Amino acid sequence: TYKSRTPKLKEELSIPYPEHFRPLVDPSPLLGMRAIHYLESRGFNADELDEEGWGYCEDGRYMGRIIIPFFVRGILRYYQARTFMNDPKRYDNPKREDIGVGKEDVIYNEDALMMYDTVYITEGALDAKCLGPSATSTQGWSLSRWQLSKYLTARARNIIMVPDVAYYQRALETAISLAAVKRVSVLNLDPLAEFGKDVNEIGRDRVLSLSATPMSVDDIMMKLLK
């Protein structure tokens, strides 16, 4: 099994929130209200997100960005910074040299892997949050060995992968690594492209209306060869 480079950090050690972080419950008149409006326009409840530790930055490197926390058993292990100011760079995430942990060593909502029999894998944390408490995200479709090991050894037996529009083939390639151990399904959002490019834009109900049919390694190979 893959040994992560992060165990040098004690499991109990929580990283700090970024400088100039503010909780959503205490919004500033300008940036704070704009952050809340952005989240609510995406279909989220700002009060619920505040209870889960989400916030924003009003100054510094992450000014104008939503801070999405990655908790593991109540410990803050990582965060993402997503713009709500139409910055061309959607995400400005901390690197390993910044906080001692890289995005390849975390899974958003990792605790779900040991809590639910069926879990979802999405690309982004907003998509996972949209789907619900049993959804996770990997911040891309090239899973690190650490992330792959977490899914393979999870208590969850069923894994439903939900790639963005046009990433179905990439998700199938990733699914091969999981299908030998888990019951894996891959949803194809391409037919729903008229509604958006990802789970959050398309909507939870439309996505979950798609049939999740488990596939064997051979089934996945046949789809890749078509």
Short mmCIF file of C-alpha atoms in Angstrom, two decimals, residues 39-216:
data_model
loop_
_atom_site.label_atom_id
_atom_site.label_comp_id
_atom_site.label_asym_id
_atom_site.label_seq_id
_atom_site.Cartn_x
_atom_site.Cartn_y
_atom_site.Cartn_z
CA LEU A 39 -23.12 30.40 -2.47
CA GLU A 40 -26.88 30.83 -2.37
CA SER A 41 -26.95 31.38 -6.14
CA ARG A 42 -25.31 27.95 -6.43
CA GLY A 43 -28.11 26.42 -4.39
CA PHE A 44 -26.39 26.19 -1.00
CA ASN A 45 -27.61 27.25 2.43
CA ALA A 46 -25.07 29.69 3.87
CA ASP A 47 -26.08 28.96 7.48
CA GLU A 48 -25.47 25.24 7.00
CA LEU A 49 -22.10 25.86 5.36
CA ASP A 50 -21.12 28.18 8.20
CA GLU A 51 -21.86 25.39 10.70
CA GLU A 52 -19.52 23.16 8.70
CA GLY A 53 -16.68 25.67 8.90
CA TRP A 54 -16.94 27.32 5.48
CA GLY A 55 -16.02 30.98 5.18
CA TYR A 56 -14.24 33.53 3.02
CA CYS A 57 -11.25 35.85 3.04
CA GLU A 58 -11.59 39.60 2.92
CA ASP A 59 -7.90 40.40 2.39
CA GLY A 60 -4.55 38.84 1.58
CA ARG A 61 -3.74 36.06 -0.87
CA TYR A 62 -7.25 34.58 -0.77
CA MET A 63 -9.24 37.81 -0.83
CA GLY A 64 -12.52 37.31 -2.64
CA ARG A 65 -12.44 33.52 -2.26
CA ILE A 66 -14.66 31.01 -0.50
CA ILE A 67 -12.65 28.85 1.90
CA ILE A 68 -13.79 25.22 1.67
CA PRO A 69 -12.49 23.22 4.66
CA PHE A 70 -11.45 19.56 4.51
CA PHE A 71 -12.09 18.00 7.91
CA VAL A 72 -11.11 14.46 8.95
CA ARG A 73 -12.69 13.33 12.23
CA GLY A 74 -13.18 16.96 13.15
CA ILE A 75 -9.60 18.00 12.37
CA LEU A 76 -8.92 20.59 9.66
CA ARG A 77 -6.45 18.92 7.28
CA TYR A 78 -6.71 21.10 4.17
CA TYR A 79 -8.76 23.81 2.49
CA GLN A 80 -9.54 25.08 -0.98
CA ALA A 81 -9.97 28.73 -1.99
CA ARG A 82 -12.63 29.22 -4.69
CA THR A 83 -13.17 32.66 -6.22
CA PHE A 84 -16.54 34.37 -6.04
CA MET A 85 -15.19 37.51 -7.78
CA ASN A 86 -14.97 36.11 -11.35
CA ASP A 87 -11.22 35.69 -11.11
CA PRO A 88 -10.05 33.72 -14.20
CA LYS A 89 -8.18 31.47 -11.77
CA ARG A 90 -11.10 29.66 -10.15
CA TYR A 91 -9.04 27.95 -7.44
CA ASP A 92 -5.93 29.12 -5.63
CA ASN A 93 -5.19 26.19 -3.34
CA PRO A 94 -2.40 25.94 -0.76
CA LYS A 95 0.57 23.80 -1.74
CA ARG A 96 2.53 21.32 0.33
CA GLU A 97 5.20 23.91 1.08
CA ASP A 98 2.48 26.26 2.40
CA ILE A 99 0.80 24.01 4.96
CA GLY A 100 2.62 20.66 4.87
CA VAL A 101 -0.18 18.87 2.99
CA GLY A 102 -0.90 18.65 -0.74
CA LYS A 103 -4.26 18.17 -2.47
CA GLU A 104 -3.18 14.67 -3.53
CA ASP A 105 -3.13 13.67 0.17
CA VAL A 106 -6.71 14.64 0.98
CA ILE A 107 -10.26 13.70 0.04
CA TYR A 108 -13.11 16.10 0.63
CA ASN A 109 -15.54 14.53 3.14
CA GLU A 110 -13.17 11.60 3.74
CA ASP A 111 -15.17 10.51 6.79
CA ALA A 112 -17.99 9.37 4.49
CA LEU A 113 -15.84 6.44 3.36
CA MET A 114 -16.30 4.80 6.75
CA MET A 115 -19.88 5.93 7.38
CA TYR A 116 -21.85 4.88 4.30
CA ASP A 117 -22.22 1.68 2.31
CA THR A 118 -22.45 3.69 -0.92
CA VAL A 119 -20.32 6.76 -1.60
CA TYR A 120 -19.98 9.10 -4.56
CA ILE A 121 -16.80 10.43 -6.12
CA THR A 122 -16.94 13.83 -7.80
CA GLU A 123 -14.20 16.09 -9.07
CA GLY A 124 -14.93 19.16 -6.95
CA ALA A 125 -16.00 19.81 -3.38
CA LEU A 126 -18.96 21.94 -4.48
CA ASP A 127 -20.25 19.00 -6.51
CA ALA A 128 -19.84 16.67 -3.55
CA LYS A 129 -21.61 19.09 -1.25
CA CYS A 130 -24.44 19.36 -3.78
CA LEU A 131 -24.95 15.57 -3.85
CA GLY A 132 -25.09 15.17 -0.09
CA PRO A 133 -23.32 13.70 2.96
CA SER A 134 -22.23 10.47 1.24
CA ALA A 135 -20.38 12.30 -1.57
CA THR A 136 -16.64 12.92 -1.72
CA SER A 137 -14.31 14.72 -4.11
CA THR A 138 -10.74 14.13 -5.27
CA GLN A 139 -9.95 17.50 -6.89
CA GLY A 140 -9.34 15.91 -10.29
CA TRP A 141 -9.60 12.53 -12.01
CA SER A 142 -5.98 11.50 -11.66
CA LEU A 143 -6.22 9.84 -8.25
CA SER A 144 -3.02 9.71 -6.26
CA ARG A 145 -1.94 6.39 -4.84
CA TRP A 146 -2.90 7.65 -1.39
CA GLN A 147 -6.42 8.55 -2.54
CA LEU A 148 -6.83 5.25 -4.39
CA SER A 149 -5.74 3.34 -1.29
CA LYS A 150 -8.33 5.19 0.81
CA TYR A 151 -11.18 4.18 -1.50
CA LEU A 152 -9.97 0.58 -1.84
CA THR A 153 -9.77 0.11 1.93
CA ALA A 154 -12.95 2.03 2.75
CA ARG A 155 -15.86 0.42 4.55
CA ALA A 156 -18.07 1.57 1.68
CA ARG A 157 -18.74 -1.29 -0.74
CA ASN A 158 -20.38 0.66 -3.55
CA ILE A 159 -18.72 3.56 -5.35
CA ILE A 160 -20.57 5.77 -7.82
CA MET A 161 -18.34 8.04 -9.86
CA VAL A 162 -19.86 11.26 -11.18
CA PRO A 163 -17.48 12.98 -13.61
CA ASP A 164 -18.11 16.38 -15.16
CA VAL A 165 -19.52 16.61 -18.67
CA ALA A 166 -16.93 15.39 -21.22
CA TYR A 167 -14.92 13.51 -18.57
CA TYR A 168 -16.77 10.19 -18.74
CA GLN A 169 -13.87 8.40 -20.44
CA ARG A 170 -11.39 9.71 -17.89
CA ALA A 171 -13.58 8.46 -15.08
CA LEU A 172 -13.81 5.02 -16.70
CA GLU A 173 -10.01 4.84 -16.76
CA THR A 174 -9.95 5.59 -13.05
CA ALA A 175 -12.77 3.13 -12.36
CA ILE A 176 -10.65 0.20 -13.55
CA SER A 177 -8.40 0.58 -10.51
CA LEU A 178 -11.41 0.31 -8.18
CA ALA A 179 -13.60 -2.26 -9.90
CA ALA A 180 -11.54 -5.28 -8.89
CA VAL A 181 -12.32 -4.60 -5.22
CA LYS A 182 -15.48 -2.45 -5.13
CA ARG A 183 -18.85 -2.36 -6.91
CA VAL A 184 -18.25 0.60 -9.20
CA SER A 185 -20.66 2.61 -11.33
CA VAL A 186 -19.86 5.59 -13.54
CA LEU A 187 -22.59 8.09 -14.39
CA ASN A 188 -22.42 9.76 -17.78
CA LEU A 189 -23.50 13.41 -17.54
CA ASP A 190 -22.91 14.14 -21.23
CA PRO A 191 -26.63 13.78 -22.13
CA LEU A 192 -27.39 16.47 -19.53
CA ALA A 193 -24.90 19.00 -20.93
CA GLU A 194 -27.68 21.44 -21.84
CA PHE A 195 -28.20 22.05 -18.10
CA GLY A 196 -24.55 22.63 -17.20
CA LYS A 197 -21.09 21.12 -17.05
CA ASP A 198 -21.03 19.55 -13.58
CA VAL A 199 -23.19 18.24 -10.74
CA ASN A 200 -23.73 21.62 -9.14
CA GLU A 201 -24.85 23.28 -12.38
CA ILE A 202 -26.95 20.35 -13.63
CA GLY A 203 -28.64 19.80 -10.28
CA ARG A 204 -28.77 16.97 -7.78
CA ASP A 205 -32.15 15.59 -8.83
CA ARG A 206 -31.24 15.29 -12.51
CA VAL A 207 -27.94 13.62 -11.69
CA LEU A 208 -29.44 11.12 -9.27
CA SER A 209 -32.14 10.23 -11.79
CA LEU A 210 -29.44 8.52 -13.88
CA SER A 211 -29.12 4.77 -13.47
CA ALA A 212 -26.04 3.63 -11.52
CA THR A 213 -25.19 0.20 -12.91
CA PRO A 214 -22.17 -1.58 -11.38
CA MET A 215 -19.55 -2.60 -13.93
CA SER A 216 -16.84 -5.23 -13.87
#
